[in-house]
């Protein structure tokens, strides 16, 4: 976890190493201003499905993301992309995500998906539930594709929830995305694919901010970190 | 390329009225046009005078719409929409909307909304139609939906009848007719005239009594011995209605006609075969019961029968008729048993049902309202004891069967309501001419009376008496109107539901006193003001329409409202039965679907409007 100063420094370093293309464009775009309000900030809520939980071994199977602006989720911008993985999908994770080898073979090249995603992420804050995972996988994917890492400003709904209710929450179970959503009277989706979870996560973020400070005056710097 | 599927959003929107009328392809497009917003409890969603130009759909939570004066207009729940008035007219919001609970809301832009409206008339209608139109449409929808589940009792007689019509020409000889009956192996033969139209019936019994016992010449034409008093039904009649008719007239065969030409014959056995839990079967069981306990056991089936009838998609008034017929037969059987117990009556009497049973619109959880009219030769010292015992026996029996004692003591066990004809005439004369509040309350009970058992002539004389003095009695009608306006629909000035406040049913909706009762009261005033004889609320409204007391449109709207509220009430009771809860008339407004809530509201609105008209029409004379 970096502060803004370290993040800026790392960004500069990465920019020098990055090949021209989507990643360089991203790194070249200034980070969202510290002074802008929570309301005026643009966000991109993201969720991945991966082949497993091991950052070294496992790969991204699908991206689901949707944009949030003026604290409202714009479903027009909802995107769901399957990625063609290098390795075949281990049986146990396929059961969770219902993505079988056949369907994922119809997926797109990781680079194509990343290019499109980074283009959108420019100037936005990433929303994710337990963003350490999302940012690490993204970082690894960037290194794989562009030979260079990344720095992302993130609003982590899990961290926000933990901070908000430090005293009340006793088990990690209660911090799971769907448990959090339930506490805010948010809908429960039946299907847990990357897109539905990204939408759930964005909804949780809206709920958290509604219960936080005045979004027109509260600064975004109070909500975000820089990862990985 | 894989686009965002948004399947979950689509699935949800599909269940929101009126989005459910749109084709799937359109709904998928709409799902992608939505924005999602979140409002915490008590947060303002729309401000007054705000130009929001959006339609809001509640995904989770509830929101309150509050007018300029700070009054709650309505509460919108999950799957409910708001903001459409401002969007349609493209003017600033006239109300404030505040989240009543934490809300997740889908927002559709005004532009998109208007585009859907312009492409889909049904969708637009939902927002534009006045409540009576919307109600009529909803009713058609409910029925269309349930027709698919239509059970056998709701099937047409022409579909049940097993063989074609066996008939003969009127001029055929009696012996030829008998031969035909033998060769066709039927006990009833239909007789037609030269045009082929049904004019009579001849049965085994007719041959026995009118021919053999009288040594009649069998070469005479069959028309000389046939029964000419014909009860027949149309081929389109529903099976259960045929059953009702047979029960009411105590007949076992009913000719079916199409354009008055015989097409078949339906028997009680045909109906019995349909279902063992059919009301027809139950009625035959009631008639066979020899003890109160047996009747109690049979009554225990009535809730299941109601449930079944509701499921089979019958109209509300038909269900009411069946349940009433069962109640009626229990009354009759109890009286028969009482006469067996105490011996034949010393003077003529007739047993009348008032209230919902009188109107043939009884449902479950209804109390008993009954009275006794005695012959004028009744002498209390001599005969009083007999009738006291008889009425006690029947009233206790009814209570045991679930028709609980009337809390207002309008029962034949009360000596006030067990009087000779002359005294009853005096009662009515007094009520009509001196309409004090209590008298008017009695009028609303006693103008709905019907004979269940005994000497019908007694009641006929009484009815003639009171219809005569009530006719053209403007003061009486206007007083009755005032009385009829006391139960108002449970709708506040701004269309929110008005809920019960007493402890036992707190925050529930009273479907009887404030749902159906106002319509029943209206219908009574209409018929009495024109001296019409009908008692059943449907019939009263139809008669009021054909006699011009109210406009055709007004009558149709009230009929729709009555049907919808009653249907809902029945479904509510049926649901309670299924969940092993004692059926009642109190619904939880939060458990209503959006469809039900919207249309109940429309139905109540129709009733409110008719009450306003009535108030202007009749009660003005009362004021003068």
PDB file of C-alpha atoms in Angstrom, chain B residues 266-531:
ATOM      1  CA  UNK B 266     -76.844 -33.688 -17.380  1.00  0.00           C
ATOM      2  CA  UNK B 267     -77.515 -35.582 -14.173  1.00  0.00           C
ATOM      3  CA  UNK B 268     -76.406 -35.098 -10.584  1.00  0.00           C
ATOM      4  CA  UNK B 269     -74.394 -38.281 -10.993  1.00  0.00           C
ATOM      5  CA  UNK B 270     -72.434 -36.709 -13.854  1.00  0.00           C
ATOM      6  CA  UNK B 271     -71.499 -33.896 -11.531  1.00  0.00           C
ATOM      7  CA  UNK B 272     -70.713 -36.144  -8.595  1.00  0.00           C
ATOM      8  CA  UNK B 273     -68.250 -38.004 -10.746  1.00  0.00           C
ATOM      9  CA  UNK B 274     -66.297 -34.826 -11.332  1.00  0.00           C
ATOM     10  CA  UNK B 275     -64.826 -34.593  -7.920  1.00  0.00           C
ATOM     11  CA  UNK B 276     -65.276 -35.996  -4.507  1.00  0.00           C
ATOM     12  CA  UNK B 277     -64.491 -32.699  -2.980  1.00  0.00           C
ATOM     13  CA  UNK B 278     -67.005 -31.002  -5.178  1.00  0.00           C
ATOM     14  CA  UNK B 279     -69.673 -28.883  -3.548  1.00  0.00           C
ATOM     15  CA  UNK B 280     -72.319 -31.052  -5.148  1.00  0.00           C
ATOM     16  CA  UNK B 281     -70.983 -34.049  -3.296  1.00  0.00           C
ATOM     17  CA  UNK B 282     -70.836 -32.090  -0.067  1.00  0.00           C
ATOM     18  CA  UNK B 283     -74.446 -30.996  -0.450  1.00  0.00           C
ATOM     19  CA  UNK B 284     -75.564 -34.582  -0.799  1.00  0.00           C
ATOM     20  CA  UNK B 285     -73.578 -35.379   2.362  1.00  0.00           C
ATOM     21  CA  UNK B 286     -75.254 -32.537   4.227  1.00  0.00           C
ATOM     22  CA  UNK B 287     -78.685 -33.841   3.283  1.00  0.00           C
ATOM     23  CA  UNK B 288     -77.738 -37.276   4.650  1.00  0.00           C
ATOM     24  CA  UNK B 289     -76.321 -36.037   7.961  1.00  0.00           C
ATOM     25  CA  UNK B 290     -78.249 -37.237  10.985  1.00  0.00           C
ATOM     26  CA  UNK B 291     -76.360 -35.586  13.807  1.00  0.00           C
ATOM     27  CA  UNK B 292     -74.894 -32.183  14.520  1.00  0.00           C
ATOM     28  CA  UNK B 293     -71.479 -33.801  14.710  1.00  0.00           C
ATOM     29  CA  UNK B 294     -71.785 -35.066  11.152  1.00  0.00           C
ATOM     30  CA  UNK B 295     -72.656 -31.561   9.991  1.00  0.00           C
ATOM     31  CA  UNK B 296     -69.700 -30.168  11.920  1.00  0.00           C
ATOM     32  CA  UNK B 297     -67.405 -32.638  10.168  1.00  0.00           C
ATOM     33  CA  UNK B 298     -68.802 -31.747   6.753  1.00  0.00           C
ATOM     34  CA  UNK B 299     -68.462 -28.011   7.475  1.00  0.00           C
ATOM     35  CA  UNK B 300     -64.806 -28.581   8.151  1.00  0.00           C
ATOM     36  CA  UNK B 301     -64.417 -29.278   4.395  1.00  0.00           C
ATOM     37  CA  UNK B 302     -65.851 -25.944   3.338  1.00  0.00           C
ATOM     38  CA  UNK B 303     -62.551 -24.041   3.551  1.00  0.00           C
ATOM     39  CA  UNK B 304     -60.929 -26.613   1.262  1.00  0.00           C
ATOM     40  CA  UNK B 305     -63.819 -26.253  -1.163  1.00  0.00           C
ATOM     41  CA  UNK B 306     -63.417 -22.487  -1.200  1.00  0.00           C
ATOM     42  CA  UNK B 307     -59.738 -22.909  -1.868  1.00  0.00           C
ATOM     43  CA  UNK B 308     -60.437 -25.272  -4.724  1.00  0.00           C
ATOM     44  CA  UNK B 309     -63.075 -23.010  -6.253  1.00  0.00           C
ATOM     45  CA  UNK B 310     -60.777 -20.025  -6.104  1.00  0.00           C
ATOM     46  CA  UNK B 311     -58.018 -22.016  -7.763  1.00  0.00           C
ATOM     47  CA  UNK B 312     -60.322 -23.204 -10.489  1.00  0.00           C
ATOM     48  CA  UNK B 313     -60.730 -19.646 -11.692  1.00  0.00           C
ATOM     49  CA  UNK B 314     -64.401 -19.150 -10.975  1.00  0.00           C
ATOM     50  CA  UNK B 315     -65.657 -15.633 -10.716  1.00  0.00           C
ATOM     51  CA  UNK B 316     -65.962 -14.271  -7.223  1.00  0.00           C
ATOM     52  CA  UNK B 317     -69.745 -14.151  -7.283  1.00  0.00           C
ATOM     53  CA  UNK B 318     -69.886 -17.773  -8.354  1.00  0.00           C
ATOM     54  CA  UNK B 319     -67.685 -18.808  -5.455  1.00  0.00           C
ATOM     55  CA  UNK B 320     -69.957 -16.815  -3.160  1.00  0.00           C
ATOM     56  CA  UNK B 321     -72.955 -18.656  -4.549  1.00  0.00           C
ATOM     57  CA  UNK B 322     -71.448 -22.059  -3.953  1.00  0.00           C
ATOM     58  CA  UNK B 323     -70.308 -21.282  -0.411  1.00  0.00           C
ATOM     59  CA  UNK B 324     -73.728 -19.768   0.298  1.00  0.00           C
ATOM     60  CA  UNK B 325     -75.516 -22.816  -1.062  1.00  0.00           C
ATOM     61  CA  UNK B 326     -73.521 -24.978   1.321  1.00  0.00           C
ATOM     62  CA  UNK B 327     -74.415 -22.672   4.218  1.00  0.00           C
ATOM     63  CA  UNK B 328     -78.019 -22.672   3.138  1.00  0.00           C
ATOM     64  CA  UNK B 329     -78.169 -26.458   3.081  1.00  0.00           C
ATOM     65  CA  UNK B 330     -76.626 -26.682   6.535  1.00  0.00           C
ATOM     66  CA  UNK B 331     -79.363 -24.337   7.777  1.00  0.00           C
ATOM     67  CA  UNK B 332     -82.006 -26.470   6.106  1.00  0.00           C
ATOM     68  CA  UNK B 333     -80.649 -29.736   7.459  1.00  0.00           C
ATOM     69  CA  UNK B 334     -80.454 -28.314  10.982  1.00  0.00           C
ATOM     70  CA  UNK B 335     -84.079 -27.219  10.763  1.00  0.00           C
ATOM     71  CA  UNK B 336     -85.100 -30.655   9.521  1.00  0.00           C
ATOM     72  CA  UNK B 337     -83.206 -32.256  12.398  1.00  0.00           C
ATOM     73  CA  UNK B 338     -84.820 -29.803  14.820  1.00  0.00           C
ATOM     74  CA  UNK B 339     -88.275 -30.751  13.578  1.00  0.00           C
ATOM     75  CA  UNK B 340     -87.407 -34.398  14.051  1.00  0.00           C
ATOM     76  CA  UNK B 341     -86.307 -33.602  17.582  1.00  0.00           C
ATOM     77  CA  UNK B 342     -89.185 -31.363  18.673  1.00  0.00           C
ATOM     78  CA  UNK B 343     -91.945 -32.592  16.389  1.00  0.00           C
ATOM     79  CA  UNK B 344     -93.793 -30.780  13.593  1.00  0.00           C
ATOM     80  CA  UNK B 345     -94.301 -27.019  14.055  1.00  0.00           C
ATOM     81  CA  UNK B 346     -97.584 -26.043  15.752  1.00  0.00           C
ATOM     82  CA  UNK B 347     -97.992 -22.988  13.457  1.00  0.00           C
ATOM     83  CA  UNK B 348     -96.487 -21.968  10.112  1.00  0.00           C
ATOM     84  CA  UNK B 349     -93.078 -20.354  10.193  1.00  0.00           C
ATOM     85  CA  UNK B 350     -90.373 -19.402   7.829  1.00  0.00           C
ATOM     86  CA  UNK B 351     -86.666 -19.254   8.512  1.00  0.00           C
ATOM     87  CA  UNK B 352     -84.868 -16.356   6.881  1.00  0.00           C
ATOM     88  CA  UNK B 353     -81.203 -15.630   6.444  1.00  0.00           C
ATOM     89  CA  UNK B 354     -80.087 -12.010   6.450  1.00  0.00           C
ATOM     90  CA  UNK B 355     -76.643 -10.566   5.709  1.00  0.00           C
ATOM     91  CA  UNK B 356     -74.216 -12.264   3.364  1.00  0.00           C
ATOM     92  CA  UNK B 357     -76.033 -15.594   3.329  1.00  0.00           C
ATOM     93  CA  UNK B 358     -79.247 -13.750   2.509  1.00  0.00           C
ATOM     94  CA  UNK B 359     -77.459 -12.122  -0.409  1.00  0.00           C
ATOM     95  CA  UNK B 360     -75.914 -15.428  -1.488  1.00  0.00           C
ATOM     96  CA  UNK B 361     -72.425 -14.054  -1.139  1.00  0.00           C
ATOM     97  CA  UNK B 362     -71.155 -15.783   1.928  1.00  0.00           C
ATOM     98  CA  UNK B 363     -67.462 -16.495   2.370  1.00  0.00           C
ATOM     99  CA  UNK B 364     -65.619 -18.029   5.273  1.00  0.00           C
ATOM    100  CA  UNK B 365     -65.558 -16.655   8.756  1.00  0.00           C
ATOM    101  CA  UNK B 366     -69.029 -15.267   8.486  1.00  0.00           C
ATOM    102  CA  UNK B 367     -71.376 -15.057  11.448  1.00  0.00           C
ATOM    103  CA  UNK B 368     -75.009 -16.139  11.421  1.00  0.00           C
ATOM    104  CA  UNK B 369     -77.801 -13.618  10.851  1.00  0.00           C
ATOM    105  CA  UNK B 370     -81.202 -15.252  10.906  1.00  0.00           C
ATOM    106  CA  UNK B 371     -84.780 -14.496  11.877  1.00  0.00           C
ATOM    107  CA  UNK B 372     -88.047 -16.313  12.137  1.00  0.00           C
ATOM    108  CA  UNK B 373     -91.352 -15.069  10.737  1.00  0.00           C
ATOM    109  CA  UNK B 374     -94.312 -16.850  12.305  1.00  0.00           C
ATOM    110  CA  UNK B 375     -97.887 -17.202  11.154  1.00  0.00           C
ATOM    111  CA  UNK B 376    -100.275 -14.639  12.614  1.00  0.00           C
ATOM    112  CA  UNK B 377    -102.022 -17.378  14.565  1.00  0.00           C
ATOM    113  CA  UNK B 378     -98.905 -17.698  16.701  1.00  0.00           C
ATOM    114  CA  UNK B 379     -99.624 -17.547  20.391  1.00  0.00           C
ATOM    115  CA  UNK B 380     -96.655 -17.083  22.640  1.00  0.00           C
ATOM    116  CA  UNK B 381     -98.047 -18.875  25.676  1.00  0.00           C
ATOM    117  CA  UNK B 382     -98.942 -21.896  23.603  1.00  0.00           C
ATOM    118  CA  UNK B 383     -96.251 -22.038  20.912  1.00  0.00           C
ATOM    119  CA  UNK B 384     -93.435 -19.907  22.317  1.00  0.00           C
ATOM    120  CA  UNK B 385     -91.583 -22.772  23.912  1.00  0.00           C
ATOM    121  CA  UNK B 386     -91.481 -24.847  20.726  1.00  0.00           C
ATOM    122  CA  UNK B 387     -89.886 -22.106  18.660  1.00  0.00           C
ATOM    123  CA  UNK B 388     -87.502 -21.140  21.378  1.00  0.00           C
ATOM    124  CA  UNK B 389     -86.191 -24.705  21.446  1.00  0.00           C
ATOM    125  CA  UNK B 390     -86.139 -24.986  17.674  1.00  0.00           C
ATOM    126  CA  UNK B 391     -84.210 -21.769  17.112  1.00  0.00           C
ATOM    127  CA  UNK B 392     -81.794 -22.551  19.944  1.00  0.00           C
ATOM    128  CA  UNK B 393     -81.107 -25.956  18.390  1.00  0.00           C
ATOM    129  CA  UNK B 394     -80.403 -24.502  14.943  1.00  0.00           C
ATOM    130  CA  UNK B 395     -78.404 -21.524  16.164  1.00  0.00           C
ATOM    131  CA  UNK B 396     -76.191 -23.679  18.383  1.00  0.00           C
ATOM    132  CA  UNK B 397     -75.720 -26.118  15.535  1.00  0.00           C
ATOM    133  CA  UNK B 398     -74.692 -23.327  13.185  1.00  0.00           C
ATOM    134  CA  UNK B 399     -72.243 -22.021  15.755  1.00  0.00           C
ATOM    135  CA  UNK B 400     -70.736 -25.489  16.068  1.00  0.00           C
ATOM    136  CA  UNK B 401     -70.405 -25.648  12.281  1.00  0.00           C
ATOM    137  CA  UNK B 402     -68.379 -22.440  12.265  1.00  0.00           C
ATOM    138  CA  UNK B 403     -71.152 -19.906  11.606  1.00  0.00           C
ATOM    139  CA  UNK B 404     -70.540 -18.148  14.888  1.00  0.00           C
ATOM    140  CA  UNK B 405     -73.229 -16.362  16.883  1.00  0.00           C
ATOM    141  CA  UNK B 406     -74.045 -12.894  15.611  1.00  0.00           C
ATOM    142  CA  UNK B 407     -72.335 -10.343  17.841  1.00  0.00           C
ATOM    143  CA  UNK B 408     -75.295  -7.995  17.339  1.00  0.00           C
ATOM    144  CA  UNK B 409     -77.697 -10.762  18.383  1.00  0.00           C
ATOM    145  CA  UNK B 410     -79.587 -10.672  15.100  1.00  0.00           C
ATOM    146  CA  UNK B 411     -80.638 -14.278  15.469  1.00  0.00           C
ATOM    147  CA  UNK B 412     -83.924 -16.086  15.677  1.00  0.00           C
ATOM    148  CA  UNK B 413     -83.029 -17.098  19.228  1.00  0.00           C
ATOM    149  CA  UNK B 414     -83.607 -13.465  20.181  1.00  0.00           C
ATOM    150  CA  UNK B 415     -87.388 -13.133  20.795  1.00  0.00           C
ATOM    151  CA  UNK B 416     -87.376  -9.715  19.086  1.00  0.00           C
ATOM    152  CA  UNK B 417     -86.484 -11.425  15.824  1.00  0.00           C
ATOM    153  CA  UNK B 418     -88.929 -14.314  16.274  1.00  0.00           C
ATOM    154  CA  UNK B 419     -92.268 -12.673  15.661  1.00  0.00           C
ATOM    155  CA  UNK B 420     -95.519 -13.169  13.774  1.00  0.00           C
ATOM    156  CA  UNK B 421     -95.873 -11.636  10.331  1.00  0.00           C
ATOM    157  CA  UNK B 422     -97.978  -8.727  11.555  1.00  0.00           C
ATOM    158  CA  UNK B 423     -95.304  -7.699  14.030  1.00  0.00           C
ATOM    159  CA  UNK B 424     -92.645  -7.880  11.305  1.00  0.00           C
ATOM    160  CA  UNK B 425     -94.750  -5.620   9.122  1.00  0.00           C
ATOM    161  CA  UNK B 426     -94.966  -3.172  12.018  1.00  0.00           C
ATOM    162  CA  UNK B 427     -91.196  -3.302  12.405  1.00  0.00           C
ATOM    163  CA  UNK B 428     -90.601  -2.397   8.790  1.00  0.00           C
ATOM    164  CA  UNK B 429     -93.238   0.333   8.810  1.00  0.00           C
ATOM    165  CA  UNK B 430     -91.554   1.902  11.802  1.00  0.00           C
ATOM    166  CA  UNK B 431     -88.034   1.603  10.399  1.00  0.00           C
ATOM    167  CA  UNK B 432     -89.004   3.126   7.108  1.00  0.00           C
ATOM    168  CA  UNK B 433     -91.129   5.930   8.516  1.00  0.00           C
ATOM    169  CA  UNK B 434     -88.990   6.745  11.518  1.00  0.00           C
ATOM    170  CA  UNK B 435     -85.503   6.169  10.268  1.00  0.00           C
ATOM    171  CA  UNK B 436     -83.364   6.680  13.343  1.00  0.00           C
ATOM    172  CA  UNK B 437     -79.784   5.431  13.254  1.00  0.00           C
ATOM    173  CA  UNK B 438     -80.576   2.065  14.766  1.00  0.00           C
ATOM    174  CA  UNK B 439     -83.514   1.563  12.424  1.00  0.00           C
ATOM    175  CA  UNK B 440     -81.262   2.253   9.449  1.00  0.00           C
ATOM    176  CA  UNK B 441     -78.742  -0.248  10.675  1.00  0.00           C
ATOM    177  CA  UNK B 442     -81.526  -2.805  10.877  1.00  0.00           C
ATOM    178  CA  UNK B 443     -82.640  -1.890   7.374  1.00  0.00           C
ATOM    179  CA  UNK B 444     -79.254  -2.754   5.983  1.00  0.00           C
ATOM    180  CA  UNK B 445     -79.552  -6.192   7.573  1.00  0.00           C
ATOM    181  CA  UNK B 446     -83.218  -6.926   7.002  1.00  0.00           C
ATOM    182  CA  UNK B 447     -83.466  -5.687   3.448  1.00  0.00           C
ATOM    183  CA  UNK B 448     -81.129  -8.515   2.497  1.00  0.00           C
ATOM    184  CA  UNK B 449     -83.330 -11.350   3.729  1.00  0.00           C
ATOM    185  CA  UNK B 450     -84.080 -14.540   1.910  1.00  0.00           C
ATOM    186  CA  UNK B 451     -86.135 -17.616   2.814  1.00  0.00           C
ATOM    187  CA  UNK B 452     -84.120 -20.711   3.524  1.00  0.00           C
ATOM    188  CA  UNK B 453     -86.790 -22.936   4.960  1.00  0.00           C
ATOM    189  CA  UNK B 454     -90.471 -23.059   5.815  1.00  0.00           C
ATOM    190  CA  UNK B 455     -93.526 -21.341   4.399  1.00  0.00           C
ATOM    191  CA  UNK B 456     -92.313 -18.977   1.730  1.00  0.00           C
ATOM    192  CA  UNK B 457     -95.677 -17.254   1.537  1.00  0.00           C
ATOM    193  CA  UNK B 458     -95.058 -15.566   4.900  1.00  0.00           C
ATOM    194  CA  UNK B 459     -91.979 -13.834   3.611  1.00  0.00           C
ATOM    195  CA  UNK B 460     -93.557 -12.988   0.284  1.00  0.00           C
ATOM    196  CA  UNK B 461     -96.238 -11.012   2.093  1.00  0.00           C
ATOM    197  CA  UNK B 462     -93.672  -9.270   4.246  1.00  0.00           C
ATOM    198  CA  UNK B 463     -91.518  -8.310   1.295  1.00  0.00           C
ATOM    199  CA  UNK B 464     -94.466  -6.958  -0.626  1.00  0.00           C
ATOM    200  CA  UNK B 465     -95.312  -4.868   2.411  1.00  0.00           C
ATOM    201  CA  UNK B 466     -91.929  -3.256   2.864  1.00  0.00           C
ATOM    202  CA  UNK B 467     -91.146  -2.728  -0.797  1.00  0.00           C
ATOM    203  CA  UNK B 468     -94.523  -0.977  -1.030  1.00  0.00           C
ATOM    204  CA  UNK B 469     -93.946   1.512   1.762  1.00  0.00           C
ATOM    205  CA  UNK B 470     -90.291   2.066   0.869  1.00  0.00           C
ATOM    206  CA  UNK B 471     -91.119   2.988  -2.701  1.00  0.00           C
ATOM    207  CA  UNK B 472     -90.838   6.672  -3.568  1.00  0.00           C
ATOM    208  CA  UNK B 473     -90.154   7.392   0.067  1.00  0.00           C
ATOM    209  CA  UNK B 474     -87.444   9.960  -0.494  1.00  0.00           C
ATOM    210  CA  UNK B 475     -86.716  10.626   3.114  1.00  0.00           C
ATOM    211  CA  UNK B 476     -86.150   6.956   3.730  1.00  0.00           C
ATOM    212  CA  UNK B 477     -83.900   6.544   0.705  1.00  0.00           C
ATOM    213  CA  UNK B 478     -81.864   9.580   1.584  1.00  0.00           C
ATOM    214  CA  UNK B 479     -81.457   8.350   5.145  1.00  0.00           C
ATOM    215  CA  UNK B 480     -80.435   4.971   3.864  1.00  0.00           C
ATOM    216  CA  UNK B 481     -77.885   6.669   1.613  1.00  0.00           C
ATOM    217  CA  UNK B 482     -76.343   8.519   4.510  1.00  0.00           C
ATOM    218  CA  UNK B 483     -76.092   5.240   6.305  1.00  0.00           C
ATOM    219  CA  UNK B 484     -74.532   3.576   3.269  1.00  0.00           C
ATOM    220  CA  UNK B 485     -71.763   6.143   3.233  1.00  0.00           C
ATOM    221  CA  UNK B 486     -70.531   5.258   6.682  1.00  0.00           C
ATOM    222  CA  UNK B 487     -68.171   2.538   5.553  1.00  0.00           C
ATOM    223  CA  UNK B 488     -65.694   4.188   3.243  1.00  0.00           C
ATOM    224  CA  UNK B 489     -63.018   2.426   1.199  1.00  0.00           C
ATOM    225  CA  UNK B 490     -59.697   2.229   3.038  1.00  0.00           C
ATOM    226  CA  UNK B 491     -58.126   4.922   0.956  1.00  0.00           C
ATOM    227  CA  UNK B 492     -56.774   8.150   2.315  1.00  0.00           C
ATOM    228  CA  UNK B 493     -57.114  11.417   0.476  1.00  0.00           C
ATOM    229  CA  UNK B 494     -53.826  10.784  -1.265  1.00  0.00           C
ATOM    230  CA  UNK B 495     -54.362   7.220  -2.272  1.00  0.00           C
ATOM    231  CA  UNK B 496     -52.498   5.594   0.580  1.00  0.00           C
ATOM    232  CA  UNK B 497     -54.182   2.667   2.280  1.00  0.00           C
ATOM    233  CA  UNK B 498     -55.893   3.387   5.542  1.00  0.00           C
ATOM    234  CA  UNK B 499     -55.128   0.560   7.890  1.00  0.00           C
ATOM    235  CA  UNK B 500     -56.878  -0.909  10.882  1.00  0.00           C
ATOM    236  CA  UNK B 501     -55.789   0.611  14.161  1.00  0.00           C
ATOM    237  CA  UNK B 502     -57.253  -1.755  16.713  1.00  0.00           C
ATOM    238  CA  UNK B 503     -54.873  -4.007  18.552  1.00  0.00           C
ATOM    239  CA  UNK B 504     -55.772  -7.375  17.099  1.00  0.00           C
ATOM    240  CA  UNK B 505     -55.540  -6.364  13.448  1.00  0.00           C
ATOM    241  CA  UNK B 506     -53.163  -3.463  13.724  1.00  0.00           C
ATOM    242  CA  UNK B 507     -51.864  -2.156  10.396  1.00  0.00           C
ATOM    243  CA  UNK B 508     -53.915  -4.565   8.350  1.00  0.00           C
ATOM    244  CA  UNK B 509     -56.363  -3.840   5.572  1.00  0.00           C
ATOM    245  CA  UNK B 510     -60.011  -4.634   6.340  1.00  0.00           C
ATOM    246  CA  UNK B 511     -61.249  -6.259   3.151  1.00  0.00           C
ATOM    247  CA  UNK B 512     -64.812  -6.714   4.306  1.00  0.00           C
ATOM    248  CA  UNK B 513     -66.009  -3.675   6.235  1.00  0.00           C
ATOM    249  CA  UNK B 514     -64.043  -1.270   4.112  1.00  0.00           C
ATOM    250  CA  UNK B 515     -63.610  -3.396   1.007  1.00  0.00           C
ATOM    251  CA  UNK B 516     -66.779  -5.147  -0.091  1.00  0.00           C
ATOM    252  CA  UNK B 517     -69.287  -3.686   2.400  1.00  0.00           C
ATOM    253  CA  UNK B 518     -69.344  -0.204   0.841  1.00  0.00           C
ATOM    254  CA  UNK B 519     -70.301  -1.739  -2.513  1.00  0.00           C
ATOM    255  CA  UNK B 520     -72.935  -3.955  -0.927  1.00  0.00           C
ATOM    256  CA  UNK B 521     -74.406  -0.867   0.751  1.00  0.00           C
ATOM    257  CA  UNK B 522     -74.408   1.132  -2.479  1.00  0.00           C
ATOM    258  CA  UNK B 523     -76.124  -1.664  -4.359  1.00  0.00           C
ATOM    259  CA  UNK B 524     -78.826  -1.890  -1.698  1.00  0.00           C
ATOM    260  CA  UNK B 525     -79.606   1.800  -1.912  1.00  0.00           C
ATOM    261  CA  UNK B 526     -79.825   1.639  -5.694  1.00  0.00           C
ATOM    262  CA  UNK B 527     -82.277  -1.242  -5.709  1.00  0.00           C
ATOM    263  CA  UNK B 528     -84.439   0.031  -2.873  1.00  0.00           C
ATOM    264  CA  UNK B 529     -84.707   3.454  -4.439  1.00  0.00           C
ATOM    265  CA  UNK B 530     -86.235   1.798  -7.487  1.00  0.00           C
ATOM    266  CA  UNK B 531     -88.164  -0.870  -5.545  1.00  0.00           C
TER     267      UNK B 531
END
